[in-house]
XYZ file of C-alpha atoms in Angstrom:
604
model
C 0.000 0.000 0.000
C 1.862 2.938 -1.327
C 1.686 6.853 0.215
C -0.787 8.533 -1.663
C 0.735 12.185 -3.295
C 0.423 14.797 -0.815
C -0.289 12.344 2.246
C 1.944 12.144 5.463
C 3.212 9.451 6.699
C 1.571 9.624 9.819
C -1.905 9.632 8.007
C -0.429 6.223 5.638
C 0.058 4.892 8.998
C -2.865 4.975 9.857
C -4.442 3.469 6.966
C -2.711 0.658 6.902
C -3.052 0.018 10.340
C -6.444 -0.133 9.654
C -6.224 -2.334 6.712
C -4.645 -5.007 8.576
C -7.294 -4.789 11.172
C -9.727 -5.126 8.859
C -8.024 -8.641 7.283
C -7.615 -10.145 10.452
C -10.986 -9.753 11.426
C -11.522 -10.835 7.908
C -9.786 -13.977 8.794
C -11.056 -14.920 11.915
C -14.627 -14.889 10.602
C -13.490 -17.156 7.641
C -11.998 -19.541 10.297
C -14.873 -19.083 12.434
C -17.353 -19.744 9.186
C -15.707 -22.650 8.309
C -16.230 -24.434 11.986
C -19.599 -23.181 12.235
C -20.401 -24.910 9.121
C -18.726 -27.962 9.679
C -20.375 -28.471 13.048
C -23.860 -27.597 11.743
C -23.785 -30.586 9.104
C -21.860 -33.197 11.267
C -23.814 -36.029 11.797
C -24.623 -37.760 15.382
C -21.807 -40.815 15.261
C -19.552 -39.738 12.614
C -15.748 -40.431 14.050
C -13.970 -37.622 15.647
C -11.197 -37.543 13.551
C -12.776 -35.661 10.450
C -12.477 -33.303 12.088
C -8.843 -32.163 11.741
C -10.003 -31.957 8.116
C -12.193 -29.320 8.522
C -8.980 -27.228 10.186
C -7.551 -27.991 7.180
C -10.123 -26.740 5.189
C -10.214 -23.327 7.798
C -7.281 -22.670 6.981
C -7.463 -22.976 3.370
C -10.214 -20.919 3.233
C -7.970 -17.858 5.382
C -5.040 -18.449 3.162
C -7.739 -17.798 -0.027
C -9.162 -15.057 1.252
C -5.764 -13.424 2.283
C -4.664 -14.215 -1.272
C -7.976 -13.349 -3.585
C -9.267 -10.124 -1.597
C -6.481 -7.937 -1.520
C -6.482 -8.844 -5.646
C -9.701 -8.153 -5.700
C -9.719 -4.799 -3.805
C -11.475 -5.356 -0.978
C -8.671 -3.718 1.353
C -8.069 -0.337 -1.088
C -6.707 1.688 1.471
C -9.096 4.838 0.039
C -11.923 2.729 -0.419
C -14.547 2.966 2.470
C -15.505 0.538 4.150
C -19.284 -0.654 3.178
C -19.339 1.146 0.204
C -20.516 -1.122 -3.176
C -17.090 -1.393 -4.601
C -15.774 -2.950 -1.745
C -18.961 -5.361 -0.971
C -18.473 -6.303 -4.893
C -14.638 -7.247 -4.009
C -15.691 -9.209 -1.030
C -18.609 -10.853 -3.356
C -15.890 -12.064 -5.963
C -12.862 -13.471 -3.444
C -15.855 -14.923 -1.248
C -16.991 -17.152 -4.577
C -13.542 -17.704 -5.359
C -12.776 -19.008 -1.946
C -16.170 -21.089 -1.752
C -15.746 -22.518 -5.391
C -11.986 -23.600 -4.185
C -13.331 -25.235 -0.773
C -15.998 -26.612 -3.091
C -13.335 -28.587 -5.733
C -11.031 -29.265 -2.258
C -14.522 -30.983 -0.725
C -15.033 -33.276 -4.154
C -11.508 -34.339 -3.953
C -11.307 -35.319 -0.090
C -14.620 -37.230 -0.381
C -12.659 -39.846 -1.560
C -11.229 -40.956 1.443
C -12.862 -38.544 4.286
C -16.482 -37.867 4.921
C -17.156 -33.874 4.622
C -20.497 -32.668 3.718
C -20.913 -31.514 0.339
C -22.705 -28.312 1.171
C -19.906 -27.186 3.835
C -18.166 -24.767 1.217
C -21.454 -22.921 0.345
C -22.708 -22.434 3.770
C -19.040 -21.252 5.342
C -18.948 -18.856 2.274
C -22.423 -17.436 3.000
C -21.988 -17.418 6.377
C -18.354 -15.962 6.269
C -19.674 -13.351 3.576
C -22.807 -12.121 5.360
C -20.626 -11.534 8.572
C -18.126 -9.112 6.799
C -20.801 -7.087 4.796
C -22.491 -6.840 8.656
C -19.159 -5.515 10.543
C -18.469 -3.404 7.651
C -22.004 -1.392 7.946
C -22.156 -1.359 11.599
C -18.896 0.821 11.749
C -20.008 2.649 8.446
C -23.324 3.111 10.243
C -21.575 4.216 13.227
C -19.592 6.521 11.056
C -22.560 8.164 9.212
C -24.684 9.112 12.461
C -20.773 10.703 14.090
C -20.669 12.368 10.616
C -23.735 13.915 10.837
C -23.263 15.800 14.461
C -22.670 19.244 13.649
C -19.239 19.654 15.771
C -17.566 22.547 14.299
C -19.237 22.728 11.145
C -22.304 24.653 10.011
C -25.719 22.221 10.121
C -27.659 22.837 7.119
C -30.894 21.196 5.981
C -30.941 20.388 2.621
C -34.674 20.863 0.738
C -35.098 18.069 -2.071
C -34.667 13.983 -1.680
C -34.236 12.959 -4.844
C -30.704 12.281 -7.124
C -29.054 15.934 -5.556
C -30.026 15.616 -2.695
C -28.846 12.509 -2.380
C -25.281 13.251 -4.051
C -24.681 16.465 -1.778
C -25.202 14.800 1.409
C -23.004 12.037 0.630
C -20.281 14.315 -0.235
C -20.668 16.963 2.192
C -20.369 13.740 5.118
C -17.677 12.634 3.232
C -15.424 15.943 2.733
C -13.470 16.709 6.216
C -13.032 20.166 3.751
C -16.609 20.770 3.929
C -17.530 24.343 6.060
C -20.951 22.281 6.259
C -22.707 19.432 7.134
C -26.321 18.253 6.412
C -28.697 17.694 9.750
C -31.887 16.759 7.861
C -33.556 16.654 4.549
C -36.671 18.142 3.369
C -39.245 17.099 0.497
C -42.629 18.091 -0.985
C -42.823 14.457 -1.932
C -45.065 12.554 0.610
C -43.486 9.055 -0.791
C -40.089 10.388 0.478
C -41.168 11.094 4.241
C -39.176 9.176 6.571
C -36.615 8.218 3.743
C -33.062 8.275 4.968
C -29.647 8.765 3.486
C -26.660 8.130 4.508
C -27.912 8.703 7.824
C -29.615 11.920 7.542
C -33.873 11.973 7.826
C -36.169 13.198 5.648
C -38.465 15.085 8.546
C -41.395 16.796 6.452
C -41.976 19.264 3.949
C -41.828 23.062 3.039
C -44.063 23.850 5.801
C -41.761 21.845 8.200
C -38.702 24.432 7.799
C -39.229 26.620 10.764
C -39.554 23.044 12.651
C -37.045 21.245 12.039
C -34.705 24.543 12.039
C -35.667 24.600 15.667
C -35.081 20.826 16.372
C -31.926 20.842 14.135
C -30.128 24.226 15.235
C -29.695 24.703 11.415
C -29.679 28.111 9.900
C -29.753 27.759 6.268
C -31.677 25.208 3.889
C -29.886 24.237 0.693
C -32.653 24.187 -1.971
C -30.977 20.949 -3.852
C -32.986 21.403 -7.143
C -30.726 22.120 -9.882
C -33.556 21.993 -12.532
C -36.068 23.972 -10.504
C -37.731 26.477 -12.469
C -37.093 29.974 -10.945
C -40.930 30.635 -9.712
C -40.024 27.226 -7.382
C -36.817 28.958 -5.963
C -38.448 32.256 -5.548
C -41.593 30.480 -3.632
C -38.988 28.199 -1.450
C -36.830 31.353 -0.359
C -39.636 33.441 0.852
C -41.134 30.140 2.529
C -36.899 29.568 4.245
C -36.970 33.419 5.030
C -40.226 33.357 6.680
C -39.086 30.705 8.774
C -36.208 33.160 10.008
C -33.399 30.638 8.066
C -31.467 31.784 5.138
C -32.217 30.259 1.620
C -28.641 28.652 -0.188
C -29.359 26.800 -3.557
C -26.884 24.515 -5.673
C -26.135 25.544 -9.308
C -28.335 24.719 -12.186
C -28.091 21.315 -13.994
C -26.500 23.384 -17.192
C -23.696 24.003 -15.073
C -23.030 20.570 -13.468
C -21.802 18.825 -16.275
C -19.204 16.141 -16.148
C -18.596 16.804 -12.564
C -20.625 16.826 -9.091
C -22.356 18.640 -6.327
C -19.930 19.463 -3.489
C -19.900 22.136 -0.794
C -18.139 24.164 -2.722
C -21.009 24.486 -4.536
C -23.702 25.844 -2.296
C -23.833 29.629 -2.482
C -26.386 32.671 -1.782
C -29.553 32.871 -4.428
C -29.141 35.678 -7.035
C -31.758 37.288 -9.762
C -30.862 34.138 -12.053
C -31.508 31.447 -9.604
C -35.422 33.286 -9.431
C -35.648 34.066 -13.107
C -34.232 31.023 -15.107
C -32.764 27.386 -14.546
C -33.785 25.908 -17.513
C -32.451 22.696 -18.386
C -31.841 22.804 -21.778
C -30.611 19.443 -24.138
C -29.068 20.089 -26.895
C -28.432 18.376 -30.256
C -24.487 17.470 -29.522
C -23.787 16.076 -32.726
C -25.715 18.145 -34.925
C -23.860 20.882 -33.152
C -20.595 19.218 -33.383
C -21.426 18.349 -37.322
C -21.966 22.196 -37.868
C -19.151 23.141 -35.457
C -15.726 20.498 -35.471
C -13.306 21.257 -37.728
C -14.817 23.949 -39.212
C -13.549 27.562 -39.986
C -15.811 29.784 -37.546
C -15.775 33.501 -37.255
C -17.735 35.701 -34.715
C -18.470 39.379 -35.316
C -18.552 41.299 -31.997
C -16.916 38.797 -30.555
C -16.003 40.975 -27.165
C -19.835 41.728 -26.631
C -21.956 39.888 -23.915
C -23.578 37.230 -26.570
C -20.647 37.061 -28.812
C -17.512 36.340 -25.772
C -19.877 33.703 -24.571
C -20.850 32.145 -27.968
C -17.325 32.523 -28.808
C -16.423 30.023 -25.529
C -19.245 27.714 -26.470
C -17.938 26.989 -29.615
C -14.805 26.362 -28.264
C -15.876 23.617 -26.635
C -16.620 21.804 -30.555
C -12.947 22.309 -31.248
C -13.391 24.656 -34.734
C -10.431 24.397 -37.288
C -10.188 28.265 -36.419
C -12.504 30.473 -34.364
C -11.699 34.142 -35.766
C -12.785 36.913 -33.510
C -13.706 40.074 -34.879
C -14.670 43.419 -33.177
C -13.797 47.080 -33.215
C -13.181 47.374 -30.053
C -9.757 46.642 -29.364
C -9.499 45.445 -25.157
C -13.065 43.240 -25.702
C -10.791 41.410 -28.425
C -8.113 41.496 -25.326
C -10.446 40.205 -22.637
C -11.610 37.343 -24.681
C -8.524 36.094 -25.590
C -7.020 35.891 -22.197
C -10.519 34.061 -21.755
C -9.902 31.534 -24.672
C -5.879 31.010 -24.409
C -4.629 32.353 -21.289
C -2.686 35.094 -22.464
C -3.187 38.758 -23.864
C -0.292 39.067 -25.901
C -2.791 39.778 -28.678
C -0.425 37.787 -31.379
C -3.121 34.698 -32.668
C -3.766 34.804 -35.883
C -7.485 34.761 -35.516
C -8.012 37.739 -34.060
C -9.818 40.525 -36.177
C -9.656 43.970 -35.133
C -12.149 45.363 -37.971
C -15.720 47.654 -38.037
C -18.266 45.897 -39.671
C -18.820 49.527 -41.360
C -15.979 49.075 -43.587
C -16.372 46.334 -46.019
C -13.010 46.245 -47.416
C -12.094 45.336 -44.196
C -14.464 42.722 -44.033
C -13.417 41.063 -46.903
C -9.424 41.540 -46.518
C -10.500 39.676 -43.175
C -12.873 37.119 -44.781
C -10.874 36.355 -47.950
C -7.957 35.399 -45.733
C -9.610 32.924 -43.396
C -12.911 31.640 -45.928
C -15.047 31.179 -42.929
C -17.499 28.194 -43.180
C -19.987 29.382 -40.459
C -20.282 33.131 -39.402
C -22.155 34.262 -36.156
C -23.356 37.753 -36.487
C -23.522 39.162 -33.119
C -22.171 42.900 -33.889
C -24.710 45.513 -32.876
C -26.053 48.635 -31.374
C -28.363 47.499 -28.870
C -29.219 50.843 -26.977
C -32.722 51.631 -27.489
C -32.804 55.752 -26.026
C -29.372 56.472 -27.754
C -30.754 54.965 -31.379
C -33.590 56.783 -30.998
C -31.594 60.159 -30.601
C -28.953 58.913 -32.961
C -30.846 57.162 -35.762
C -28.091 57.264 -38.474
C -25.307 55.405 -36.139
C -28.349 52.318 -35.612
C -28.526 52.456 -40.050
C -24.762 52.569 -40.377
C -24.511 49.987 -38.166
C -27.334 47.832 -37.808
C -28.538 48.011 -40.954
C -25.286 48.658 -43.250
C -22.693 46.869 -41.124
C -25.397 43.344 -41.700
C -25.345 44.162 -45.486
C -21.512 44.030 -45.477
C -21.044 41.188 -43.068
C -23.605 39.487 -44.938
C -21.894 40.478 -48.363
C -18.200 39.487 -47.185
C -19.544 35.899 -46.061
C -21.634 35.519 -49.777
C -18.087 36.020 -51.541
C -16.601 33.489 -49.788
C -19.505 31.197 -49.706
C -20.136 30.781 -46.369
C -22.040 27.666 -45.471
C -23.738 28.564 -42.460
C -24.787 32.667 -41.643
C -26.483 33.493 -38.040
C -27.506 36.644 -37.409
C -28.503 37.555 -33.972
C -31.401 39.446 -33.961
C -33.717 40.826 -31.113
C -37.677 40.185 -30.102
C -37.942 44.413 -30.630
C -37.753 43.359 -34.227
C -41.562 41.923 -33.766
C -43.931 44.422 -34.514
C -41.061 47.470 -34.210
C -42.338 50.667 -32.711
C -38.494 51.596 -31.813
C -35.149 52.507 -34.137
C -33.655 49.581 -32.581
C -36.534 47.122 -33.668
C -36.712 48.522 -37.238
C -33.150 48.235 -37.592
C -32.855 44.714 -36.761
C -36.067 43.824 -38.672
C -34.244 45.563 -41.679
C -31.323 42.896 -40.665
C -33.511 40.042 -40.461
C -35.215 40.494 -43.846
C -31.541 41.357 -45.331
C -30.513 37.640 -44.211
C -33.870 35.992 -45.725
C -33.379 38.461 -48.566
C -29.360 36.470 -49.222
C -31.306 33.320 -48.314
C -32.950 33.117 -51.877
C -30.184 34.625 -53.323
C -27.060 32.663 -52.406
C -26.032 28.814 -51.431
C -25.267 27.786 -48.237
C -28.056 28.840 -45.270
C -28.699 31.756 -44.058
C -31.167 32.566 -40.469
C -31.468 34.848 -37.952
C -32.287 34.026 -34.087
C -34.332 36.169 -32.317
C -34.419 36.594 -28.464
C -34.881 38.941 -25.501
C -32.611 40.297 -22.703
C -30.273 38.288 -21.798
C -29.314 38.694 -17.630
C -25.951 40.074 -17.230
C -24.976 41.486 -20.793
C -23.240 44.391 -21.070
C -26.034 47.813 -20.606
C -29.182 45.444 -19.924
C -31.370 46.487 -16.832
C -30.152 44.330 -14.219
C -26.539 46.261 -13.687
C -28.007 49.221 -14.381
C -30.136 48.162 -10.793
C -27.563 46.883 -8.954
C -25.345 50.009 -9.535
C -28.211 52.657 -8.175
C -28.850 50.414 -5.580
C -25.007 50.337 -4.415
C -25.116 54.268 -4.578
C -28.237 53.809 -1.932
C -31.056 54.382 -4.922
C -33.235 55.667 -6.283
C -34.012 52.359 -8.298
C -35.391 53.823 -11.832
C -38.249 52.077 -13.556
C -39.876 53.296 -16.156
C -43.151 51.949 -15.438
C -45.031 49.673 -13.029
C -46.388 47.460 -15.521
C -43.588 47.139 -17.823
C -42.347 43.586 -18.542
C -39.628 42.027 -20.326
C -38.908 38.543 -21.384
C -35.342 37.251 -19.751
C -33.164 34.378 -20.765
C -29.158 33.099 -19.018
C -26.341 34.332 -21.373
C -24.954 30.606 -21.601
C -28.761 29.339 -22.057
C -29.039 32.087 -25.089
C -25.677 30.951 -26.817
C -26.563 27.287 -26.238
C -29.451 27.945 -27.872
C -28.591 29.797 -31.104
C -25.722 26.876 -31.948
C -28.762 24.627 -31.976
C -30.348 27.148 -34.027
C -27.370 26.686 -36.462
C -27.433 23.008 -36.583
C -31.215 22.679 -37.308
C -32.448 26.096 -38.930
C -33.439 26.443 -42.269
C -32.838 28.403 -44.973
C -34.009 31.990 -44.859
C -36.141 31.272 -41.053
C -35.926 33.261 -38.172
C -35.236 30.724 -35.217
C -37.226 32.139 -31.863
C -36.198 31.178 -28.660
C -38.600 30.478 -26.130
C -37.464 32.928 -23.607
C -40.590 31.467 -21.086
C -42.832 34.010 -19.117
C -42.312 37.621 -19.232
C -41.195 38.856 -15.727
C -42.299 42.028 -14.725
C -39.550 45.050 -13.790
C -40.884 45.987 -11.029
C -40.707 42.601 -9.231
C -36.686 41.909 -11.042
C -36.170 45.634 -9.197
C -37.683 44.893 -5.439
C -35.888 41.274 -5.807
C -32.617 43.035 -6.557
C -33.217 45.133 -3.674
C -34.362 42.085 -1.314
C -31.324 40.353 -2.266
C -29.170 43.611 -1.686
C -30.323 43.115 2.069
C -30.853 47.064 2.187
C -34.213 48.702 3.010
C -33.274 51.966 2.533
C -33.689 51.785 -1.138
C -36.483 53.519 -3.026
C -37.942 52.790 -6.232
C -38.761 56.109 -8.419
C -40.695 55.695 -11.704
C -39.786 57.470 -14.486
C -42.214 57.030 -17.682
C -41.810 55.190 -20.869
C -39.266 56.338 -23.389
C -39.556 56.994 -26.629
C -40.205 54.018 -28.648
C -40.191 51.331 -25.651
C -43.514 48.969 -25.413
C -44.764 47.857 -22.265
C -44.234 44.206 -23.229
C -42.076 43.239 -25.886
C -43.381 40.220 -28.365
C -41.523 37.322 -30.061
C -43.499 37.299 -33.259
C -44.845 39.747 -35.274
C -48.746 39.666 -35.826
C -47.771 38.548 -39.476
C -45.710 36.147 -38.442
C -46.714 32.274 -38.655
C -44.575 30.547 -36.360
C -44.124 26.930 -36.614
C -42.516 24.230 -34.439
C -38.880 22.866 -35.134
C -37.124 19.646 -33.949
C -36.191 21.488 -30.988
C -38.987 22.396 -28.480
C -37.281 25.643 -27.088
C -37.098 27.090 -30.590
C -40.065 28.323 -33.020
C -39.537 29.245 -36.637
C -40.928 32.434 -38.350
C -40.817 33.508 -42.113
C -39.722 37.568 -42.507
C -40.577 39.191 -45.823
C -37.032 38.932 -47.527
C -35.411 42.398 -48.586
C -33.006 42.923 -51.207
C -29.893 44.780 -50.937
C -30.580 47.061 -53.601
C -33.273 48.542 -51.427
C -30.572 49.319 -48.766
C -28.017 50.550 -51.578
C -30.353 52.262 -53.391
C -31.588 54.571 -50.843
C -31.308 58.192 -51.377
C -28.265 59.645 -49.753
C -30.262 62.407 -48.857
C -33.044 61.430 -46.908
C -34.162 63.446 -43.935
C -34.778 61.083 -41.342
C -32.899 57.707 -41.447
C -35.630 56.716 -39.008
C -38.297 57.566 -41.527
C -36.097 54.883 -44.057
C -35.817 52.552 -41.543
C -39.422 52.352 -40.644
C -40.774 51.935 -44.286
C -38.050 49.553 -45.122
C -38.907 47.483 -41.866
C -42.749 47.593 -42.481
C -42.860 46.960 -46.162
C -44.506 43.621 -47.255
């Protein structure tokens, strides 16, 4: 038994001390087995002297085990004791052993009586006896594991495959700050269920209870796929039972590894607006993806640094980065390679104004799939500036989407916006322009080209949410612009996930929408903000509608007939398509570009 890296010699001492414990005990109950077998299936008058044979056979049976147990495993010195890999080591020396004894038995016969069926009932016996020593001291282990000591108790809300995991690792992690007291389910088929040694003891309306039995102060809401109207409605039921509410990250971010303390942490605004689960096509993605030439315009933006990572993970042939703005293009490459010396090839420092740049940039890498993410996205500065949304918006799509025709791109995305339904803003008739420009290449030119359409997206760069938490750092006023204004919100990584299925299974000339789920009302994301903040000093002030903003946004257009796809988080809608000539022909000198934008967006 070898010193495991980074153990001390003491603590290898003390392992294998216990491993030969463990064997000897081992041994003694094979021993034991043996002459408790033997004596059971003696019968009345048989002479005295067989029995020296079964000593023999004893200590055969010791000298197997001690041979085929330690080859199977069964004394690992990290293994622990009880757990299934080492009861399925025991299992497979113990039939060794017993199917030995067995051939031994057949062959002594011949000259000795010993009773056929001694092997299989010393191997039972012997067997049953070490699985029962083994959970006694694991039981004994699990109820001293689960005494608070100097750890923090914590109940943990939700039996089922979580649940399960995190107490079993938190009891089995001396660096764990906590340690699990009691679980809690809405399940009534769960009540009185136990793991590992720790009780399910009721329900939701149980908390305050059992936090007064239990001494715990915080429940662990072990749900990773709980939709965020069940978080919100099992935080105010924890903080009404004077206990703090901790949750475990969403399933989305749990994959290929699992729920440890480490893990636990305070609820924030995404935890209560979105934890979808979302599957996604893998090998339709990595079909589109693997190997391919990729490139990503505004590629340092919120949507495009995190699409950018995502398709990372598909290992492209290249993934070329492209965006004006010179430290984005910095940040994301220390994100993607660890370094900002700025010297990779596939980094594109271009304005998707200029289309000579464009297509210096896409004639030298002959992208295969392009991901149009660069845009103005401000709706009160568009409105005051309508020209910079045209140039753009509206211009900078024509030449992205002209560059990637010349090269033949085989795949075009552009990301579009639900203010593009039914546009009563700049910013929506701009990027209803875009979409229609992308059907509009769709007829025109091979390969596919689609737009995705979604709404805000928590955490990007400008959206609502930091624009809260900043005025309520400063002590408030919290601005809203209206009590009943809603908006629909989706998880950046959720977003991105989504539009690379939208790649893989969008047709031609579509516009893929995402089903961003319920629209969630401002005023609640801005007094949850505030809850969270634990201030309650902080006002909300409201400040009117601007120009061009809706009180709810829509996903389709009234003209739109949306359709189902082979994904059931994504709808399809058909835009009128739009020629370029309409954007190239427009007179230079027209008075509003606003005026352009909103006949161009609105004619059929």
């Amino acid at each position: 038994m070898a010193v495991a890296p980074g153990e001390s010699q003491g603590r290898y001492r003390t392992r294998l001390a216990s491993a030969l414990a463990w064997v000897s005990v081992d041994s003694v109950i094979w021993f034991a087995a043996v002459i408790v077998a033997s004596e059971m299936r003696w019968e009345v008058g048989k002479p005295l002297v067989v029995q020296s044979t079964t000593i023999y056979i004893a200590i055969a049976a010791v000298l197997g085990h001690l041979v085929m147990a330690p080859l199977a495993g069964a004394y690992h010195s990290l293994r622990q004791r009880g757990s299934f890999d080492e009861v399925r080591a025991l299992a497979i020396s113990s039939m060794v052993v017993t199917l030995g004894m067995g051939v031994w038995v057949l062959w002594v016969r011949r000259w000795m009586v010993v009773p056929l069926s001694l092997p299989l009932v010393a191997g039972l016996t012997a067997y049953s006896l070490m699985l029962a020593g083994r959970f006694v001291v694991r039981s004994v282990r699990q109820v001293r594991a689960t005494r608070p000591g100097d750890k923090t108790p914590i109940i943990i809300f939700g039996a089922g495959n979580a649940g399960r995991l995190l107490v079993h690792n938190l009891l089995n992690d001396p660096r764990s700050q906590y340690v699990p007291v009691a679980l809690l389910d809405d399940d009534r088929s769960k009540r009185r269920l136990s793991m590992y040694g720790v009780q399910v003891r009721g329900a939701r309306a149980d908390i305050e209870k059992v936090g007064t039995k239990t001494g715990a102060q915080h429940v662990v809401i072990a749900i990773p796929s709980a939709p965020g109207s069940v978080v919100s409605e099992l935080r105010t039921a924890v903080e009404r039972a004077g206990l703090t509410a901790l949750v475990v990250p969403p399933l989305s971010r749990l994959v290929g590894r699992s729920l440890t303390g480490g893990d636990i942490r305070g609820i924030d605004l995404e935890d209560l607006l979105g934890r979808k689960a979302i599957r996604l096509d893998q090998a339709a993605i990595a079909e589109q993806l693997n190997r391919k030439v990729v490139l990503v315009t505004g590629a340092g933006g919120s949507i495009g640094s995190e699409l950018c990572r995502q398709i990372a993970r598909f290992h492209p042939a290249e993934l070329v980065l492209l965006d004006r703005d010179e430290s984005a293009l910095h940040a994301v490459s220390i994100d993607l390679v660890g370094n900002g010396l700025l010297e990779q090839r596939n980094l594109a420092l271009a304005d998707i104004r200029d289309l000579t740049a464009l297509r210096a940039i896409f004639i030298e890498h002959c992208p295969e799939v392009v991901f149009h993410a660069a845009a103005l996205k401000h709706l009160p500065l568009l409105e005051a500036y309508p020209e910079e949304a045209w140039k753009s918006n509206v211009l900078g799509t024509l030449n992205v989407l002209t560059a990637a025709a010349e090269v033949g791109v085989a795949t075009f995305v552009n990301i579009s916006t639900d203010k593009a339904a039914e546009p009563t803003s700049v910013l929506g008739t701009s990027k209803r322009i875009a979409e229609r420009l992308t059907a509009g290449f769709a007829e025109k030119y091979p390969g596919r080209y689609l737009s995705v359409r979604f709404g805000n997206v928590l955490g990007s760069r400008g959206s609502v949410i930091p624009a809260f938490q900043a005025q309520i750092l400063r002590g408030g006023p919290v601005t809203v612009t209206h009590p009943e204004v809603s908006r629909y919100f989706m998880l950046i990584p959720e977003a991105c996930q989504l539009v690379m299925e939208a790649a893989a299974i969008g047709q031609d000339g579509e516009v893929m929408v995402l089903d961003m789920g319920d629209p969630v009302n401002i005023l609640d994301v801005a007094k949850t903000l505030i809850s969270l903040s634990g201030r309650k000093d902080v006002e909300i002030e409201f400040t009117g509608l601007r120009q061009g903003e809706k009180l709810a946004e829509a996903l389709f257009d009234s003209s739109d007939g949306s359709r189902t796809t082979a994904h059931p988080l994504l709808s399809a809608v058909d835009v009128p398509p739009l020629g370029a000539s309409h954007i190239l022909g427009a007179p230079a000198g027209a008075d509003s570009a606003a005026t352009l934008m909103h006949a161009l967006a609105t004619d059929q």
